[in-house]
CSV table of C-alpha atoms in Angstrom, one decimal:
chain,number,residue,atom,x,y,z
A,798,UNK,CA,-9.0,-20.9,-5.5
A,799,UNK,CA,-6.0,-21.3,-3.5
A,800,UNK,CA,-4.4,-17.9,-2.7
A,801,UNK,CA,-0.8,-17.3,-0.3
A,802,UNK,CA,-1.0,-14.2,1.9
A,803,UNK,CA,3.0,-13.3,3.1
A,804,UNK,CA,2.3,-10.9,5.8
A,805,UNK,CA,-1.1,-12.3,6.8
A,806,UNK,CA,-0.9,-11.4,10.5
A,807,UNK,CA,0.0,-7.9,10.4
A,808,UNK,CA,-2.6,-4.9,10.2
A,809,UNK,CA,-2.5,-4.6,6.0
A,810,UNK,CA,-2.2,-8.7,5.4
A,811,UNK,CA,-5.2,-9.4,8.0
A,812,UNK,CA,-7.5,-7.1,5.8
A,813,UNK,CA,-6.7,-8.8,2.7
A,814,UNK,CA,-6.5,-12.6,3.5
A,815,UNK,CA,-9.8,-11.0,5.4
A,816,UNK,CA,-11.4,-9.8,2.1
A,817,UNK,CA,-10.0,-13.2,0.2
A,818,UNK,CA,-12.1,-15.6,2.5
A,819,UNK,CA,-15.0,-13.6,2.2
A,820,UNK,CA,-15.0,-13.7,-1.3
A,821,UNK,CA,-14.4,-17.6,-1.3
A,822,UNK,CA,-10.8,-18.1,-1.5
A,823,UNK,CA,-9.0,-20.7,-0.2
A,824,UNK,CA,-6.2,-18.1,2.4
A,825,UNK,CA,-2.7,-19.7,3.9
A,826,UNK,CA,-0.9,-17.1,5.8
A,827,UNK,CA,2.4,-16.4,5.9
A,828,UNK,CA,3.9,-15.3,8.8
A,829,UNK,CA,7.0,-13.9,11.7
A,830,UNK,CA,4.2,-14.8,14.2
A,831,UNK,CA,0.8,-16.4,14.5
A,832,UNK,CA,-2.4,-14.3,13.1
A,833,UNK,CA,-4.4,-12.6,16.5
A,834,UNK,CA,-7.0,-13.3,14.9
A,835,UNK,CA,-8.3,-15.4,11.8
A,836,UNK,CA,-9.8,-18.0,10.6
A,837,UNK,CA,-7.2,-18.9,7.6
A,838,UNK,CA,-4.6,-21.5,7.4
A,839,UNK,CA,-1.2,-20.5,8.7
A,840,UNK,CA,2.4,-21.0,8.4
A,841,UNK,CA,4.9,-19.6,10.9
A,842,UNK,CA,8.2,-19.0,8.8
A,843,UNK,CA,11.0,-15.8,7.9
A,844,UNK,CA,11.0,-15.2,4.1
A,845,UNK,CA,13.6,-13.6,4.6
A,846,UNK,CA,15.2,-17.0,4.3
A,847,UNK,CA,14.7,-18.5,0.0
A,848,UNK,CA,14.6,-21.7,1.9
A,849,UNK,CA,11.1,-21.2,4.1
A,850,UNK,CA,10.5,-19.3,0.6
A,851,UNK,CA,10.3,-21.9,-1.3
A,852,UNK,CA,8.8,-24.7,1.0
A,853,UNK,CA,6.0,-23.1,1.5
A,854,UNK,CA,5.0,-21.0,-1.6
A,855,UNK,CA,3.9,-24.0,-3.5
A,856,UNK,CA,0.7,-25.5,-4.8
A,857,UNK,CA,-1.3,-22.1,-4.9
A,858,UNK,CA,-2.7,-20.3,-7.8
A,859,UNK,CA,-1.6,-16.6,-6.7
A,860,UNK,CA,0.8,-15.2,-4.1
A,861,UNK,CA,-0.2,-11.3,-2.4
A,862,UNK,CA,2.7,-10.6,-1.1
A,863,UNK,CA,2.4,-8.1,1.7
A,864,UNK,CA,5.1,-8.5,3.7
A,865,UNK,CA,7.8,-5.9,5.4
A,866,UNK,CA,8.7,-3.6,7.5
A,867,UNK,CA,6.3,-0.6,7.1
A,868,UNK,CA,8.2,2.4,7.4
A,869,UNK,CA,12.2,3.4,7.6
A,870,UNK,CA,11.7,4.8,11.1
A,871,UNK,CA,11.8,2.4,14.6
A,872,UNK,CA,14.6,0.7,13.8
A,873,UNK,CA,18.0,1.1,11.3
A,874,UNK,CA,17.8,1.8,7.5
A,875,UNK,CA,20.0,-1.1,6.3
A,876,UNK,CA,17.7,-3.6,8.0
A,877,UNK,CA,14.6,-2.2,6.4
A,878,UNK,CA,16.2,-2.2,3.4
A,879,UNK,CA,18.0,-5.6,3.5
A,880,UNK,CA,14.8,-7.6,5.0
A,881,UNK,CA,12.1,-5.8,2.3
A,882,UNK,CA,14.0,-6.6,-0.3
A,883,UNK,CA,15.3,-10.0,0.2
A,884,UNK,CA,11.2,-11.1,1.0
A,885,UNK,CA,10.8,-9.8,-2.2
A,886,UNK,CA,13.1,-11.6,-4.4
A,887,UNK,CA,12.4,-15.1,-2.4
A,888,UNK,CA,8.6,-15.0,-2.8
A,889,UNK,CA,9.3,-13.7,-5.9
A,890,UNK,CA,11.3,-17.2,-7.5
A,891,UNK,CA,9.7,-19.2,-4.6
A,892,UNK,CA,5.8,-17.8,-6.8
A,893,UNK,CA,7.8,-18.0,-10.6
A,894,UNK,CA,8.9,-21.7,-9.5
A,895,UNK,CA,5.8,-22.9,-7.9
A,896,UNK,CA,4.1,-21.8,-11.5
A,897,UNK,CA,1.2,-19.3,-9.8
A,898,UNK,CA,-0.6,-17.6,-12.7
A,899,UNK,CA,-1.5,-14.2,-10.2
A,900,UNK,CA,1.4,-12.0,-8.4
A,901,UNK,CA,0.1,-9.0,-6.3
A,902,UNK,CA,2.5,-7.2,-5.1
A,903,UNK,CA,1.8,-4.8,-1.9
A,904,UNK,CA,3.7,-1.6,-2.7
A,905,UNK,CA,4.0,2.2,-1.5
A,906,UNK,CA,3.0,5.7,-2.7
A,907,UNK,CA,6.1,6.3,-1.0
A,908,UNK,CA,8.1,5.0,-4.0
A,909,UNK,CA,7.8,8.4,-5.2
A,910,UNK,CA,9.5,10.3,-2.5
A,911,UNK,CA,6.8,10.6,-0.5
A,912,UNK,CA,6.4,10.9,2.8
A,913,UNK,CA,10.0,10.1,4.1
A,914,UNK,CA,12.4,12.4,1.9
A,915,UNK,CA,14.9,14.5,3.3
A,916,UNK,CA,15.1,16.6,0.7
A,917,UNK,CA,11.5,17.7,0.2
A,918,UNK,CA,9.8,16.5,-2.7
A,919,UNK,CA,7.6,18.8,-4.6
A,920,UNK,CA,5.2,17.8,-6.8
A,921,UNK,CA,5.0,18.4,-10.5
A,922,UNK,CA,1.3,18.6,-10.1
A,923,UNK,CA,-1.5,17.3,-7.9
A,924,UNK,CA,-3.5,15.2,-7.6
A,925,UNK,CA,-0.5,12.9,-8.2
A,926,UNK,CA,-1.1,9.9,-10.3
A,927,UNK,CA,0.5,7.1,-12.5
A,928,UNK,CA,2.4,9.6,-14.3
A,929,UNK,CA,4.9,11.0,-11.1
A,930,UNK,CA,8.3,10.2,-11.1
A,931,UNK,CA,9.5,7.3,-9.2
A,932,UNK,CA,11.8,9.5,-6.7
A,933,UNK,CA,12.6,7.7,-2.9
A,934,UNK,CA,14.8,8.6,-0.9
A,935,UNK,CA,14.8,6.7,1.8
A,936,UNK,CA,15.4,2.7,2.9
A,937,UNK,CA,11.8,1.8,2.9
A,938,UNK,CA,10.5,3.6,-0.5
A,939,UNK,CA,13.6,2.6,-1.9
A,940,UNK,CA,13.1,-1.1,-1.4
A,941,UNK,CA,9.4,-1.0,-2.2
A,942,UNK,CA,10.3,0.6,-5.9
A,943,UNK,CA,12.8,-2.6,-5.9
A,944,UNK,CA,10.3,-4.5,-4.8
A,945,UNK,CA,8.1,-3.5,-8.1
A,946,UNK,CA,11.4,-4.2,-10.5
A,947,UNK,CA,11.7,-7.7,-9.4
A,948,UNK,CA,8.4,-8.0,-10.5
A,949,UNK,CA,9.2,-6.7,-13.3
A,950,UNK,CA,11.8,-8.7,-14.2
A,951,UNK,CA,9.5,-11.9,-13.3
A,952,UNK,CA,6.7,-11.3,-15.3
A,953,UNK,CA,9.3,-10.4,-18.6
A,954,UNK,CA,10.7,-13.3,-18.1
A,955,UNK,CA,6.9,-15.0,-18.7
A,956,UNK,CA,6.6,-16.4,-15.0
A,957,UNK,CA,3.5,-14.7,-14.1
A,958,UNK,CA,1.4,-11.7,-14.5
A,959,UNK,CA,0.6,-9.1,-11.5
A,960,UNK,CA,-0.1,-6.1,-10.3
A,961,UNK,CA,1.6,-3.5,-7.7
A,962,UNK,CA,-0.2,-1.3,-5.4
A,963,UNK,CA,1.0,1.7,-4.6
A,964,UNK,CA,-1.1,2.6,-1.7
A,965,UNK,CA,-0.2,5.7,1.3
A,966,UNK,CA,-0.6,5.3,5.2
A,967,UNK,CA,-2.9,2.3,5.8
A,968,UNK,CA,-5.8,3.0,8.7
A,969,UNK,CA,-9.0,1.4,10.1
A,970,UNK,CA,-11.6,3.2,12.4
A,971,UNK,CA,-9.4,1.3,15.6
A,972,UNK,CA,-6.2,3.5,14.3
A,973,UNK,CA,-6.9,6.8,12.8
A,974,UNK,CA,-7.5,9.2,15.8
A,975,UNK,CA,-4.4,8.0,17.6
A,976,UNK,CA,-1.7,8.0,14.6
A,977,UNK,CA,-3.1,10.4,12.3
A,978,UNK,CA,-4.7,13.0,14.6
A,979,UNK,CA,-1.5,14.5,16.3
A,980,UNK,CA,0.6,14.4,12.9
A,981,UNK,CA,-2.6,16.3,10.9
A,982,UNK,CA,-1.8,19.5,13.3
A,983,UNK,CA,1.7,19.8,11.8
A,984,UNK,CA,2.9,20.8,8.7
A,985,UNK,CA,4.2,16.9,8.4
A,986,UNK,CA,1.1,15.7,7.4
A,987,UNK,CA,1.6,18.2,4.1
A,988,UNK,CA,4.8,15.2,3.2
A,989,UNK,CA,1.8,12.7,3.1
A,990,UNK,CA,0.1,14.3,0.7
A,991,UNK,CA,-2.9,14.2,3.4
A,992,UNK,CA,-3.0,10.4,2.1
A,993,UNK,CA,-4.5,7.6,3.6
A,994,UNK,CA,-6.4,4.7,2.8
A,995,UNK,CA,-8.7,2.5,4.8
A,996,UNK,CA,-7.8,-1.3,5.2
A,997,UNK,CA,-10.9,-2.3,4.6
A,998,UNK,CA,-11.0,-0.6,1.0
A,999,UNK,CA,-7.0,-1.8,0.1
A,1000,UNK,CA,-8.2,-5.5,0.9
A,1001,UNK,CA,-10.9,-5.3,-1.5
A,1002,UNK,CA,-8.1,-3.6,-3.8
A,1003,UNK,CA,-6.6,-6.8,-3.3
A,1004,UNK,CA,-8.7,-9.3,-4.3
A,1005,UNK,CA,-10.1,-6.6,-7.3
A,1006,UNK,CA,-6.3,-7.2,-7.9
A,1007,UNK,CA,-6.7,-10.8,-7.8
A,1008,UNK,CA,-9.4,-10.9,-10.2
A,1009,UNK,CA,-7.9,-8.4,-12.7
A,1010,UNK,CA,-8.2,-10.0,-16.0
A,1011,UNK,CA,-5.4,-8.6,-17.8
A,1012,UNK,CA,-1.8,-9.9,-18.6
A,1013,UNK,CA,2.0,-8.0,-17.6
A,1014,UNK,CA,2.3,-6.2,-14.7
A,1015,UNK,CA,-0.4,-3.1,-13.8
A,1016,UNK,CA,0.3,-0.7,-11.4
A,1017,UNK,CA,-1.9,1.3,-9.1
A,1018,UNK,CA,-2.2,3.6,-7.5
A,1019,UNK,CA,-4.9,3.6,-4.2
A,1020,UNK,CA,-6.1,5.8,-1.5
A,1021,UNK,CA,-9.2,7.1,-0.2
A,1022,UNK,CA,-11.5,9.8,-1.8
A,1023,UNK,CA,-10.6,12.5,0.8
A,1024,UNK,CA,-7.7,13.8,2.4
A,1025,UNK,CA,-7.1,13.0,6.1
A,1026,UNK,CA,-7.8,16.6,7.2
A,1027,UNK,CA,-10.2,18.8,8.4
A,1028,UNK,CA,-9.4,22.1,6.3
A,1029,UNK,CA,-10.9,21.6,2.5
A,1030,UNK,CA,-8.1,20.6,-0.4
A,1031,UNK,CA,-7.7,23.4,-2.4
A,1032,UNK,CA,-6.6,25.6,0.6
A,1033,UNK,CA,-4.5,23.2,2.0
A,1034,UNK,CA,-2.3,23.3,-1.8
A,1035,UNK,CA,-2.2,27.1,-2.2
A,1036,UNK,CA,-0.9,27.0,1.8
A,1037,UNK,CA,1.7,24.3,1.6
A,1038,UNK,CA,2.6,23.5,-2.3
A,1039,UNK,CA,1.8,27.1,-3.5
A,1040,UNK,CA,3.1,27.1,-7.4
A,1041,UNK,CA,1.8,23.8,-7.8
A,1042,UNK,CA,-0.7,23.4,-10.6
A,1043,UNK,CA,-4.0,21.5,-10.4
A,1044,UNK,CA,-5.3,19.0,-12.8
A,1045,UNK,CA,-8.5,19.3,-12.3
A,1046,UNK,CA,-10.4,21.4,-9.5
A,1047,UNK,CA,-10.8,19.6,-6.3
A,1048,UNK,CA,-14.1,20.3,-4.5
A,1049,UNK,CA,-14.2,19.5,-0.9
A,1050,UNK,CA,-11.6,17.5,1.1
A,1051,UNK,CA,-10.4,15.4,-2.3
A,1052,UNK,CA,-7.5,13.2,-2.5
A,1053,UNK,CA,-4.4,14.2,-4.0
A,1054,UNK,CA,-3.7,10.5,-5.2
A,1055,UNK,CA,-5.7,9.7,-8.4
A,1056,UNK,CA,-6.9,6.6,-8.3
A,1057,UNK,CA,-9.1,6.5,-11.6
A,1058,UNK,CA,-6.5,4.5,-13.1
A,1059,UNK,CA,-7.5,1.9,-10.5
A,1060,UNK,CA,-11.1,2.4,-11.3
A,1061,UNK,CA,-10.7,1.7,-14.9
A,1062,UNK,CA,-8.3,-1.0,-14.1
A,1063,UNK,CA,-9.5,-3.3,-11.6
A,1064,UNK,CA,-13.3,-1.5,-10.6
A,1065,UNK,CA,-11.7,0.0,-7.3
A,1066,UNK,CA,-14.2,2.5,-5.7
A,1067,UNK,CA,-13.2,3.5,-1.8
A,1068,UNK,CA,-15.6,3.3,0.1
A,1069,UNK,CA,-14.6,4.5,3.9
A,1070,UNK,CA,-13.7,7.8,4.9
A,1071,UNK,CA,-12.4,8.5,8.5
A,1072,UNK,CA,-15.3,11.1,8.4
A,1073,UNK,CA,-17.9,7.9,9.6
A,1074,UNK,CA,-15.4,7.1,12.0
A,1075,UNK,CA,-16.9,6.7,15.7
A,1076,UNK,CA,-14.6,9.3,17.6
A,1077,UNK,CA,-13.1,8.1,20.9
A,1078,UNK,CA,-14.7,9.2,23.7
A,1079,UNK,CA,-13.0,11.6,25.7
A,1080,UNK,CA,-12.0,10.6,29.3
A,1081,UNK,CA,-13.7,13.5,31.6
């Protein structure tokens, strides 16, 4: 299948492109920079420009829209919002005009309000699932929610079928201990609901979304099977979210993101855990 991956030079986009290639798909990656490595075809473009999107998003069967500024920190909020919403709109419109059959959108569990809230979000219950109300407060989470709605509008008018994938913090064996290690030592780790997703599992999730046999607009929540913490989950909930009910008992280090719906619809089962990542060598 001829497939376009926007943002293919980034961490998530690279793993999506690699998963598609491994499954035998023809991949064109579009990004503002060339990939450091990768066997897929590449085009350099700024997709906030509608003309560039219309020129490049064509002659394909499916689009994986991953390109975005991935967090609201380190840049002006207006830039994050403007870039992400404009890119989503342009790529959706280009895909609709190209007559693609399937559109897969990289959303975020930040649409629920985590982890970038200013006014604390208390989950109505745990683990979180798709019945959790949307509650974005920050420009990134808001941009991702509006991206889902842009996709939904295109589906309503019959442009294509689509899957929006809500994900937590994407990690790899190379990034985990440097990125997550310092945060899990602080109370801010509770903002993440201690959730993460291995980039390889994310890539498989996108592949499964491409292969989904349904119609309409499916929204799913992906995550690792465990938390990124060394303390058991129920103890964490009692300490950081006292009074929040558990909808089911959580054994050991079980995740606070429910992927039951993703398993039932896409067949998604996370295979990778940070607990099997090689630990970095300590310098003597």
